[in-house]
Each structure stands twice: as structure tokens, then as C-alpha cells.
Amino acid sequence: MTHSLSDKRALLLQNILFCKLSSKELNNILALSAEFSYTDGQIIFQKGDLGDSLLAVLEGEVSISANSEDGKEIILNTILQGEMFGEIACIDGIERSATATSMGNCTLLAIQRRDFIPFLKTNPDIAIELLKALCLKLRDTSNRVETVSLLPVPIRLARLLLDVSEKIAQNTENGLFLDWKKSQQQIGNEIGSSRESVNRLLNQWKKEGILALGGQTLSITIKDIDALEDIAD
């Protein structure tokens, strides 16, 4: 699916890097960009690849991951529609620090480093916003490492659900609905636990009336957000 210029402009305006740009400046950025589509599970780039572009999610979701020495996958972040990734390698031009994989079909907007760096030099305000965005990601990564390293699995899972609910939840008469394109194995990878532990906790919380579950790729309705916040705390 090819997105219109207005769709792409609306995407950039959602992002902290580009929300203050004029229409002319946005059009200049979009003129430098290209659109790419990926199928479910397709590798977008791998750790060690040359960092030659900044990427934004027009549609779908992207998983950012790394592998441990024993081959276990660790999910570092999930990039949702309207969010950007690949900033670090795009700025320093060194190797990618993680692997990016499409979750479901997704469409990305790519801005090449050779075009983006000159743009930053002539737009110092954008460079400052980029630094802020990177600091925010660093803080988020630090929180994730702390959570996975120090906290029990129920707290890790509850905090992940609450974090995702803030980003994608839809209010329904039954509660907060999360149309999550993740398997229980992927969730386990994200919180540093096993699929079995995730399955056990989700079904326990279902029996307790905290959640409702459905679908092969997980859909969750948070029915009792106060109970979930109690677990997270």
C-alpha cells in the first residue's frame, strides 16, 4: 500500500523531531524519503549492518531485538505506528546496534543518512529535538534493563501491559482493548521470561477477572486496570 503525501506529512507531524517544522520544511524532508514494505517476520536490518538511514513506521509494528551468546532472542523495544528508529546508526554512520524485524505487514518511510545529516546541520532545532528523543529512549532502555534484571516476572508483565496500553489501547465497554500483534513467546522475550510463564500469568489474571484474552497473535482486554497497577507496583 502506497501512502499519500498528506499521510506521510501527518506521520511526521506526530513525531517530536518534525512536529515544529513548516509545511515547506516537511515537504523538503519527504522529498528525500522513500517508502518500503515488509511482510510479517521479515528482517529490516540486522545488528552489524551499516547504519545508512532513519526509519519511521507508516503502518504496522517493528521489533528491535538482540541475541544472547546462547542464541536466545531479547526484545529491546517495539516501534509502533508513527514512531521512528535507527537514529543512532543514522547519526554516527557506524554499525546497527540491534536487529529490526517486521511484526505483521508493515510499511516504512526511510530517510538516507547522506540526506539527513546535511538537513540537521541547517536545522539545529531539529538536532536538539533528536538529542531529546535519544535521551528518552536511553531512559526507557535503562528502565527496561532495571525491570528485567531486578523485578519478579508478574511485575515485569504487568508493567509491560500498562506501558503498551498507554500507547495503543482502545476504550471499549468491556475495558481497555489491546490489539497486540505479538505471540506469548515474543512477550516472554521482551520481559526476559519464558512463554510458559507468560501463559500461566495471563490465564491466572483471566480467571481473576483482570484480563480477557483472545487470538493467536495476542489480543488483550484489560478489565481491571486498578488490579493490574497494584501488581505493577
PDB file of C-alpha atoms in Angstrom:
ATOM      1  CA  MET A   1       0.000   0.000   0.000  1.00  0.00           C
ATOM      2  CA  THR A   2       1.410   3.345  -1.079  1.00  0.00           C
ATOM      3  CA  HIS A   3       0.690   6.229   1.296  1.00  0.00           C
ATOM      4  CA  SER A   4      -0.239   9.705   0.118  1.00  0.00           C
ATOM      5  CA  LEU A   5       1.874  12.780   0.746  1.00  0.00           C
ATOM      6  CA  SER A   6      -0.676  14.010   3.280  1.00  0.00           C
ATOM      7  CA  ASP A   7      -0.495  10.669   5.153  1.00  0.00           C
ATOM      8  CA  LYS A   8       3.285  10.913   5.348  1.00  0.00           C
ATOM      9  CA  ARG A   9       3.131  14.545   6.450  1.00  0.00           C
ATOM     10  CA  ALA A  10       0.642  13.620   9.188  1.00  0.00           C
ATOM     11  CA  LEU A  11       3.011  10.862  10.358  1.00  0.00           C
ATOM     12  CA  LEU A  12       5.959  13.240  10.675  1.00  0.00           C
ATOM     13  CA  LEU A  13       3.851  15.814  12.491  1.00  0.00           C
ATOM     14  CA  GLN A  14       3.151  13.213  15.208  1.00  0.00           C
ATOM     15  CA  ASN A  15       6.865  12.872  15.900  1.00  0.00           C
ATOM     16  CA  ILE A  16       8.873  15.048  18.263  1.00  0.00           C
ATOM     17  CA  LEU A  17      11.578  15.544  15.628  1.00  0.00           C
ATOM     18  CA  PHE A  18       9.361  17.087  12.983  1.00  0.00           C
ATOM     19  CA  CYS A  19       6.251  18.443  14.734  1.00  0.00           C
ATOM     20  CA  LYS A  20       7.519  22.050  14.682  1.00  0.00           C
ATOM     21  CA  LEU A  21       8.514  22.136  11.007  1.00  0.00           C
ATOM     22  CA  SER A  22       6.699  24.270   8.458  1.00  0.00           C
ATOM     23  CA  SER A  23       4.840  22.653   5.556  1.00  0.00           C
ATOM     24  CA  LYS A  24       7.701  23.618   3.244  1.00  0.00           C
ATOM     25  CA  GLU A  25      10.297  22.013   5.521  1.00  0.00           C
ATOM     26  CA  LEU A  26       8.190  18.852   5.833  1.00  0.00           C
ATOM     27  CA  ASN A  27       7.860  18.646   2.072  1.00  0.00           C
ATOM     28  CA  ASN A  28      11.629  19.017   1.735  1.00  0.00           C
ATOM     29  CA  ILE A  29      12.144  16.091   4.120  1.00  0.00           C
ATOM     30  CA  LEU A  30       9.555  13.951   2.353  1.00  0.00           C
ATOM     31  CA  ALA A  31      11.185  14.672  -0.995  1.00  0.00           C
ATOM     32  CA  LEU A  32      14.307  12.969   0.404  1.00  0.00           C
ATOM     33  CA  SER A  33      12.422   9.914   1.675  1.00  0.00           C
ATOM     34  CA  ALA A  34      11.428   6.571   0.172  1.00  0.00           C
ATOM     35  CA  GLU A  35       8.718   4.069   1.113  1.00  0.00           C
ATOM     36  CA  PHE A  36       9.381   0.365   1.702  1.00  0.00           C
ATOM     37  CA  SER A  37       7.051  -2.537   2.535  1.00  0.00           C
ATOM     38  CA  TYR A  38       7.850  -5.668   4.551  1.00  0.00           C
ATOM     39  CA  THR A  39       5.980  -8.887   5.241  1.00  0.00           C
ATOM     40  CA  ASP A  40       5.493 -10.469   8.668  1.00  0.00           C
ATOM     41  CA  GLY A  41       8.787 -11.596  10.201  1.00  0.00           C
ATOM     42  CA  GLN A  42      10.966 -10.031   7.508  1.00  0.00           C
ATOM     43  CA  ILE A  43      14.354  -8.668   8.610  1.00  0.00           C
ATOM     44  CA  ILE A  44      14.593  -4.918   8.013  1.00  0.00           C
ATOM     45  CA  PHE A  45      18.206  -4.707   9.127  1.00  0.00           C
ATOM     46  CA  GLN A  46      20.493  -6.824  11.280  1.00  0.00           C
ATOM     47  CA  LYS A  47      22.869  -5.965  14.063  1.00  0.00           C
ATOM     48  CA  GLY A  48      26.177  -5.097  12.412  1.00  0.00           C
ATOM     49  CA  ASP A  49      24.640  -3.731   9.198  1.00  0.00           C
ATOM     50  CA  LEU A  50      25.723  -0.302   8.038  1.00  0.00           C
ATOM     51  CA  GLY A  51      23.559   2.426   9.563  1.00  0.00           C
ATOM     52  CA  ASP A  52      22.581   4.354   6.469  1.00  0.00           C
ATOM     53  CA  SER A  53      19.025   5.541   7.188  1.00  0.00           C
ATOM     54  CA  LEU A  54      16.485   6.839   9.695  1.00  0.00           C
ATOM     55  CA  LEU A  55      13.186   4.941   9.571  1.00  0.00           C
ATOM     56  CA  ALA A  56       9.599   5.785  10.510  1.00  0.00           C
ATOM     57  CA  VAL A  57       6.695   3.335  10.765  1.00  0.00           C
ATOM     58  CA  LEU A  58       3.878   4.342   8.424  1.00  0.00           C
ATOM     59  CA  GLU A  59       1.902   1.178   9.099  1.00  0.00           C
ATOM     60  CA  GLY A  60       2.396  -1.876  11.319  1.00  0.00           C
ATOM     61  CA  GLU A  61       4.954  -2.514  14.070  1.00  0.00           C
ATOM     62  CA  VAL A  62       8.678  -3.301  14.251  1.00  0.00           C
ATOM     63  CA  SER A  63      10.514  -5.378  16.844  1.00  0.00           C
ATOM     64  CA  ILE A  64      14.026  -4.292  17.894  1.00  0.00           C
ATOM     65  CA  SER A  65      15.991  -7.247  19.258  1.00  0.00           C
ATOM     66  CA  ALA A  66      19.376  -8.759  20.026  1.00  0.00           C
ATOM     67  CA  ASN A  67      20.570 -12.328  20.593  1.00  0.00           C
ATOM     68  CA  SER A  68      22.433 -13.555  23.645  1.00  0.00           C
ATOM     69  CA  GLU A  69      25.516 -15.768  23.336  1.00  0.00           C
ATOM     70  CA  ASP A  70      23.362 -18.879  23.757  1.00  0.00           C
ATOM     71  CA  GLY A  71      21.097 -17.762  20.900  1.00  0.00           C
ATOM     72  CA  LYS A  72      18.158 -16.523  22.959  1.00  0.00           C
ATOM     73  CA  GLU A  73      16.346 -13.533  21.483  1.00  0.00           C
ATOM     74  CA  ILE A  74      15.882 -10.480  23.694  1.00  0.00           C
ATOM     75  CA  ILE A  75      13.308  -7.869  22.641  1.00  0.00           C
ATOM     76  CA  LEU A  76      14.721  -4.413  23.343  1.00  0.00           C
ATOM     77  CA  ASN A  77      11.837  -2.329  22.060  1.00  0.00           C
ATOM     78  CA  THR A  78       8.713  -2.362  19.918  1.00  0.00           C
ATOM     79  CA  ILE A  79       8.296   0.506  17.443  1.00  0.00           C
ATOM     80  CA  LEU A  80       4.662   1.417  16.819  1.00  0.00           C
ATOM     81  CA  GLN A  81       2.977   3.303  14.004  1.00  0.00           C
ATOM     82  CA  GLY A  82       4.130   6.924  13.927  1.00  0.00           C
ATOM     83  CA  GLU A  83       7.393   6.202  15.778  1.00  0.00           C
ATOM     84  CA  MET A  84      10.950   6.301  14.454  1.00  0.00           C
ATOM     85  CA  PHE A  85      14.000   4.091  14.892  1.00  0.00           C
ATOM     86  CA  GLY A  86      17.548   3.712  13.620  1.00  0.00           C
ATOM     87  CA  GLU A  87      18.576   7.161  14.868  1.00  0.00           C
ATOM     88  CA  ILE A  88      21.877   6.169  16.483  1.00  0.00           C
ATOM     89  CA  ALA A  89      23.446   4.462  13.484  1.00  0.00           C
ATOM     90  CA  CYS A  90      21.999   7.108  11.169  1.00  0.00           C
ATOM     91  CA  ILE A  91      23.847   9.805  13.113  1.00  0.00           C
ATOM     92  CA  ASP A  92      27.219   8.138  13.664  1.00  0.00           C
ATOM     93  CA  GLY A  93      27.250   6.048  10.477  1.00  0.00           C
ATOM     94  CA  ILE A  94      28.542   3.027  12.374  1.00  0.00           C
ATOM     95  CA  GLU A  95      27.004  -0.442  12.518  1.00  0.00           C
ATOM     96  CA  ARG A  96      23.430  -1.059  13.632  1.00  0.00           C
ATOM     97  CA  SER A  97      23.346  -1.891  17.344  1.00  0.00           C
ATOM     98  CA  ALA A  98      20.366  -4.294  17.093  1.00  0.00           C
ATOM     99  CA  THR A  99      18.165  -6.202  14.651  1.00  0.00           C
ATOM    100  CA  ALA A 100      14.848  -4.825  13.349  1.00  0.00           C
ATOM    101  CA  THR A 101      12.081  -7.228  12.280  1.00  0.00           C
ATOM    102  CA  SER A 102       8.595  -6.507  10.950  1.00  0.00           C
ATOM    103  CA  MET A 103       5.682  -7.652  13.109  1.00  0.00           C
ATOM    104  CA  GLY A 104       2.881  -8.305  10.679  1.00  0.00           C
ATOM    105  CA  ASN A 105       2.926  -6.483   7.365  1.00  0.00           C
ATOM    106  CA  CYS A 106       4.436  -3.052   7.759  1.00  0.00           C
ATOM    107  CA  THR A 107       5.367  -0.020   5.680  1.00  0.00           C
ATOM    108  CA  LEU A 108       8.325   2.195   6.497  1.00  0.00           C
ATOM    109  CA  LEU A 109       9.460   5.635   5.473  1.00  0.00           C
ATOM    110  CA  ALA A 110      13.257   5.816   5.084  1.00  0.00           C
ATOM    111  CA  ILE A 111      15.430   8.938   5.052  1.00  0.00           C
ATOM    112  CA  GLN A 112      19.009   8.267   3.997  1.00  0.00           C
ATOM    113  CA  ARG A 113      21.865   9.395   6.230  1.00  0.00           C
ATOM    114  CA  ARG A 114      23.518  11.232   3.329  1.00  0.00           C
ATOM    115  CA  ASP A 115      20.406  13.447   3.133  1.00  0.00           C
ATOM    116  CA  PHE A 116      19.533  13.629   6.836  1.00  0.00           C
ATOM    117  CA  ILE A 117      22.898  14.831   8.182  1.00  0.00           C
ATOM    118  CA  PRO A 118      23.011  17.944   5.927  1.00  0.00           C
ATOM    119  CA  PHE A 119      19.407  18.619   6.945  1.00  0.00           C
ATOM    120  CA  LEU A 120      20.393  18.527  10.635  1.00  0.00           C
ATOM    121  CA  LYS A 121      23.261  20.949  10.020  1.00  0.00           C
ATOM    122  CA  THR A 122      20.869  23.525   8.601  1.00  0.00           C
ATOM    123  CA  ASN A 123      18.150  22.858  11.213  1.00  0.00           C
ATOM    124  CA  PRO A 124      19.807  22.979  14.668  1.00  0.00           C
ATOM    125  CA  ASP A 125      16.433  22.937  16.447  1.00  0.00           C
ATOM    126  CA  ILE A 126      15.745  19.518  14.924  1.00  0.00           C
ATOM    127  CA  ALA A 127      19.177  18.330  16.086  1.00  0.00           C
ATOM    128  CA  ILE A 128      18.256  19.338  19.655  1.00  0.00           C
ATOM    129  CA  GLU A 129      14.912  17.526  19.419  1.00  0.00           C
ATOM    130  CA  LEU A 130      16.751  14.468  18.133  1.00  0.00           C
ATOM    131  CA  LEU A 131      19.009  14.544  21.195  1.00  0.00           C
ATOM    132  CA  LYS A 132      15.916  14.749  23.421  1.00  0.00           C
ATOM    133  CA  ALA A 133      14.368  11.769  21.637  1.00  0.00           C
ATOM    134  CA  LEU A 134      17.545   9.738  22.046  1.00  0.00           C
ATOM    135  CA  CYS A 135      17.721  10.629  25.754  1.00  0.00           C
ATOM    136  CA  LEU A 136      14.122   9.485  26.169  1.00  0.00           C
ATOM    137  CA  LYS A 137      14.944   6.160  24.503  1.00  0.00           C
ATOM    138  CA  LEU A 138      18.025   5.753  26.688  1.00  0.00           C
ATOM    139  CA  ARG A 139      15.939   6.320  29.822  1.00  0.00           C
ATOM    140  CA  ASP A 140      13.369   3.820  28.560  1.00  0.00           C
ATOM    141  CA  THR A 141      16.094   1.251  27.883  1.00  0.00           C
ATOM    142  CA  SER A 142      17.553   1.791  31.360  1.00  0.00           C
ATOM    143  CA  ASN A 143      14.114   1.239  32.891  1.00  0.00           C
ATOM    144  CA  ARG A 144      13.668  -1.944  30.858  1.00  0.00           C
ATOM    145  CA  VAL A 145      17.054  -3.295  31.963  1.00  0.00           C
ATOM    146  CA  GLU A 146      16.221  -2.493  35.597  1.00  0.00           C
ATOM    147  CA  THR A 147      12.825  -4.162  35.291  1.00  0.00           C
ATOM    148  CA  VAL A 148      14.151  -7.339  33.664  1.00  0.00           C
ATOM    149  CA  SER A 149      17.163  -7.583  35.987  1.00  0.00           C
ATOM    150  CA  LEU A 150      15.611  -6.857  39.365  1.00  0.00           C
ATOM    151  CA  LEU A 151      11.855  -7.406  39.393  1.00  0.00           C
ATOM    152  CA  PRO A 152       9.711 -10.570  39.567  1.00  0.00           C
ATOM    153  CA  VAL A 153       8.061 -11.770  36.355  1.00  0.00           C
ATOM    154  CA  PRO A 154       4.465 -10.734  37.336  1.00  0.00           C
ATOM    155  CA  ILE A 155       5.619  -7.145  37.862  1.00  0.00           C
ATOM    156  CA  ARG A 156       7.527  -7.164  34.560  1.00  0.00           C
ATOM    157  CA  LEU A 157       4.490  -8.387  32.637  1.00  0.00           C
ATOM    158  CA  ALA A 158       2.069  -6.027  34.368  1.00  0.00           C
ATOM    159  CA  ARG A 159       4.308  -3.035  33.650  1.00  0.00           C
ATOM    160  CA  LEU A 160       4.651  -4.058  30.004  1.00  0.00           C
ATOM    161  CA  LEU A 161       0.868  -4.330  29.632  1.00  0.00           C
ATOM    162  CA  LEU A 162       0.363  -0.927  31.223  1.00  0.00           C
ATOM    163  CA  ASP A 163       3.056   0.621  29.021  1.00  0.00           C
ATOM    164  CA  VAL A 164       1.501  -0.820  25.856  1.00  0.00           C
ATOM    165  CA  SER A 165      -1.984   0.226  26.973  1.00  0.00           C
ATOM    166  CA  GLU A 166      -0.853   3.853  27.158  1.00  0.00           C
ATOM    167  CA  LYS A 167       0.234   3.681  23.511  1.00  0.00           C
ATOM    168  CA  ILE A 168      -2.357   1.596  21.679  1.00  0.00           C
ATOM    169  CA  ALA A 169      -5.330   0.823  23.954  1.00  0.00           C
ATOM    170  CA  GLN A 170      -8.845   1.443  22.697  1.00  0.00           C
ATOM    171  CA  ASN A 171     -11.572   2.206  25.231  1.00  0.00           C
ATOM    172  CA  THR A 172     -14.458  -0.260  24.943  1.00  0.00           C
ATOM    173  CA  GLU A 173     -17.428  -1.111  27.126  1.00  0.00           C
ATOM    174  CA  ASN A 174     -15.511  -4.161  28.353  1.00  0.00           C
ATOM    175  CA  GLY A 175     -12.279  -2.333  29.192  1.00  0.00           C
ATOM    176  CA  LEU A 176      -9.035  -1.289  27.514  1.00  0.00           C
ATOM    177  CA  PHE A 177      -8.601  -3.313  24.319  1.00  0.00           C
ATOM    178  CA  LEU A 178      -5.071  -4.060  23.075  1.00  0.00           C
ATOM    179  CA  ASP A 179      -4.920  -5.491  19.554  1.00  0.00           C
ATOM    180  CA  TRP A 180      -1.399  -6.792  20.107  1.00  0.00           C
ATOM    181  CA  LYS A 181       0.452  -8.422  17.211  1.00  0.00           C
ATOM    182  CA  LYS A 182       2.687 -10.498  19.472  1.00  0.00           C
ATOM    183  CA  SER A 183       2.887 -14.127  20.459  1.00  0.00           C
ATOM    184  CA  GLN A 184       3.358 -15.164  24.058  1.00  0.00           C
ATOM    185  CA  GLN A 185       6.909 -16.199  23.146  1.00  0.00           C
ATOM    186  CA  GLN A 186       7.660 -12.674  21.908  1.00  0.00           C
ATOM    187  CA  ILE A 187       6.224 -11.204  25.102  1.00  0.00           C
ATOM    188  CA  GLY A 188       8.399 -13.559  27.114  1.00  0.00           C
ATOM    189  CA  ASN A 189      11.447 -12.433  25.142  1.00  0.00           C
ATOM    190  CA  GLU A 190      10.588  -8.820  25.873  1.00  0.00           C
ATOM    191  CA  ILE A 191      10.397  -9.268  29.651  1.00  0.00           C
ATOM    192  CA  GLY A 192      13.199 -11.823  29.939  1.00  0.00           C
ATOM    193  CA  SER A 193      10.948 -14.755  30.766  1.00  0.00           C
ATOM    194  CA  SER A 194       9.547 -17.928  29.188  1.00  0.00           C
ATOM    195  CA  ARG A 195       6.427 -18.399  27.080  1.00  0.00           C
ATOM    196  CA  GLU A 196       5.134 -20.806  29.736  1.00  0.00           C
ATOM    197  CA  SER A 197       5.417 -18.169  32.482  1.00  0.00           C
ATOM    198  CA  VAL A 198       3.621 -15.586  30.348  1.00  0.00           C
ATOM    199  CA  ASN A 199       0.866 -18.071  29.506  1.00  0.00           C
ATOM    200  CA  ARG A 200       0.429 -19.040  33.162  1.00  0.00           C
ATOM    201  CA  LEU A 201       0.186 -15.430  34.353  1.00  0.00           C
ATOM    202  CA  LEU A 202      -2.193 -14.315  31.601  1.00  0.00           C
ATOM    203  CA  ASN A 203      -4.550 -17.206  32.299  1.00  0.00           C
ATOM    204  CA  GLN A 204      -4.316 -16.597  36.053  1.00  0.00           C
ATOM    205  CA  TRP A 205      -5.256 -12.934  35.552  1.00  0.00           C
ATOM    206  CA  LYS A 206      -8.039 -14.016  33.211  1.00  0.00           C
ATOM    207  CA  LYS A 207      -9.508 -16.235  35.958  1.00  0.00           C
ATOM    208  CA  GLU A 208      -9.213 -13.341  38.422  1.00  0.00           C
ATOM    209  CA  GLY A 209     -11.163 -11.070  36.063  1.00  0.00           C
ATOM    210  CA  ILE A 210      -8.262  -8.715  35.429  1.00  0.00           C
ATOM    211  CA  LEU A 211      -7.964  -9.567  31.712  1.00  0.00           C
ATOM    212  CA  ALA A 212      -9.834 -11.106  28.809  1.00  0.00           C
ATOM    213  CA  LEU A 213      -7.810 -12.926  26.131  1.00  0.00           C
ATOM    214  CA  GLY A 214      -8.258 -13.895  22.501  1.00  0.00           C
ATOM    215  CA  GLY A 215      -6.485 -14.603  19.207  1.00  0.00           C
ATOM    216  CA  GLN A 216      -3.332 -16.379  18.040  1.00  0.00           C
ATOM    217  CA  THR A 217      -1.414 -13.111  17.972  1.00  0.00           C
ATOM    218  CA  LEU A 218      -2.461 -11.824  21.322  1.00  0.00           C
ATOM    219  CA  SER A 219      -5.416  -9.523  21.856  1.00  0.00           C
ATOM    220  CA  ILE A 220      -5.991  -8.475  25.448  1.00  0.00           C
ATOM    221  CA  THR A 221      -8.722  -6.521  27.141  1.00  0.00           C
ATOM    222  CA  ILE A 222      -7.699  -5.021  30.474  1.00  0.00           C
ATOM    223  CA  LYS A 223     -10.891  -5.256  32.530  1.00  0.00           C
ATOM    224  CA  ASP A 224      -9.482  -4.163  35.897  1.00  0.00           C
ATOM    225  CA  ILE A 225      -6.704  -1.598  35.405  1.00  0.00           C
ATOM    226  CA  ASP A 226      -6.500  -0.871  39.146  1.00  0.00           C
ATOM    227  CA  ALA A 227      -5.686  -4.523  39.881  1.00  0.00           C
ATOM    228  CA  LEU A 228      -3.026  -4.552  37.176  1.00  0.00           C
ATOM    229  CA  GLU A 229      -1.484  -1.344  38.566  1.00  0.00           C
ATOM    230  CA  ASP A 230      -1.412  -2.946  42.019  1.00  0.00           C
ATOM    231  CA  ILE A 231       0.573  -5.860  40.576  1.00  0.00           C
ATOM    232  CA  ALA A 232       2.920  -3.490  38.768  1.00  0.00           C
ATOM    233  CA  ASP A 233       3.612  -1.573  41.963  1.00  0.00           C
TER     234      ASP A 233
END
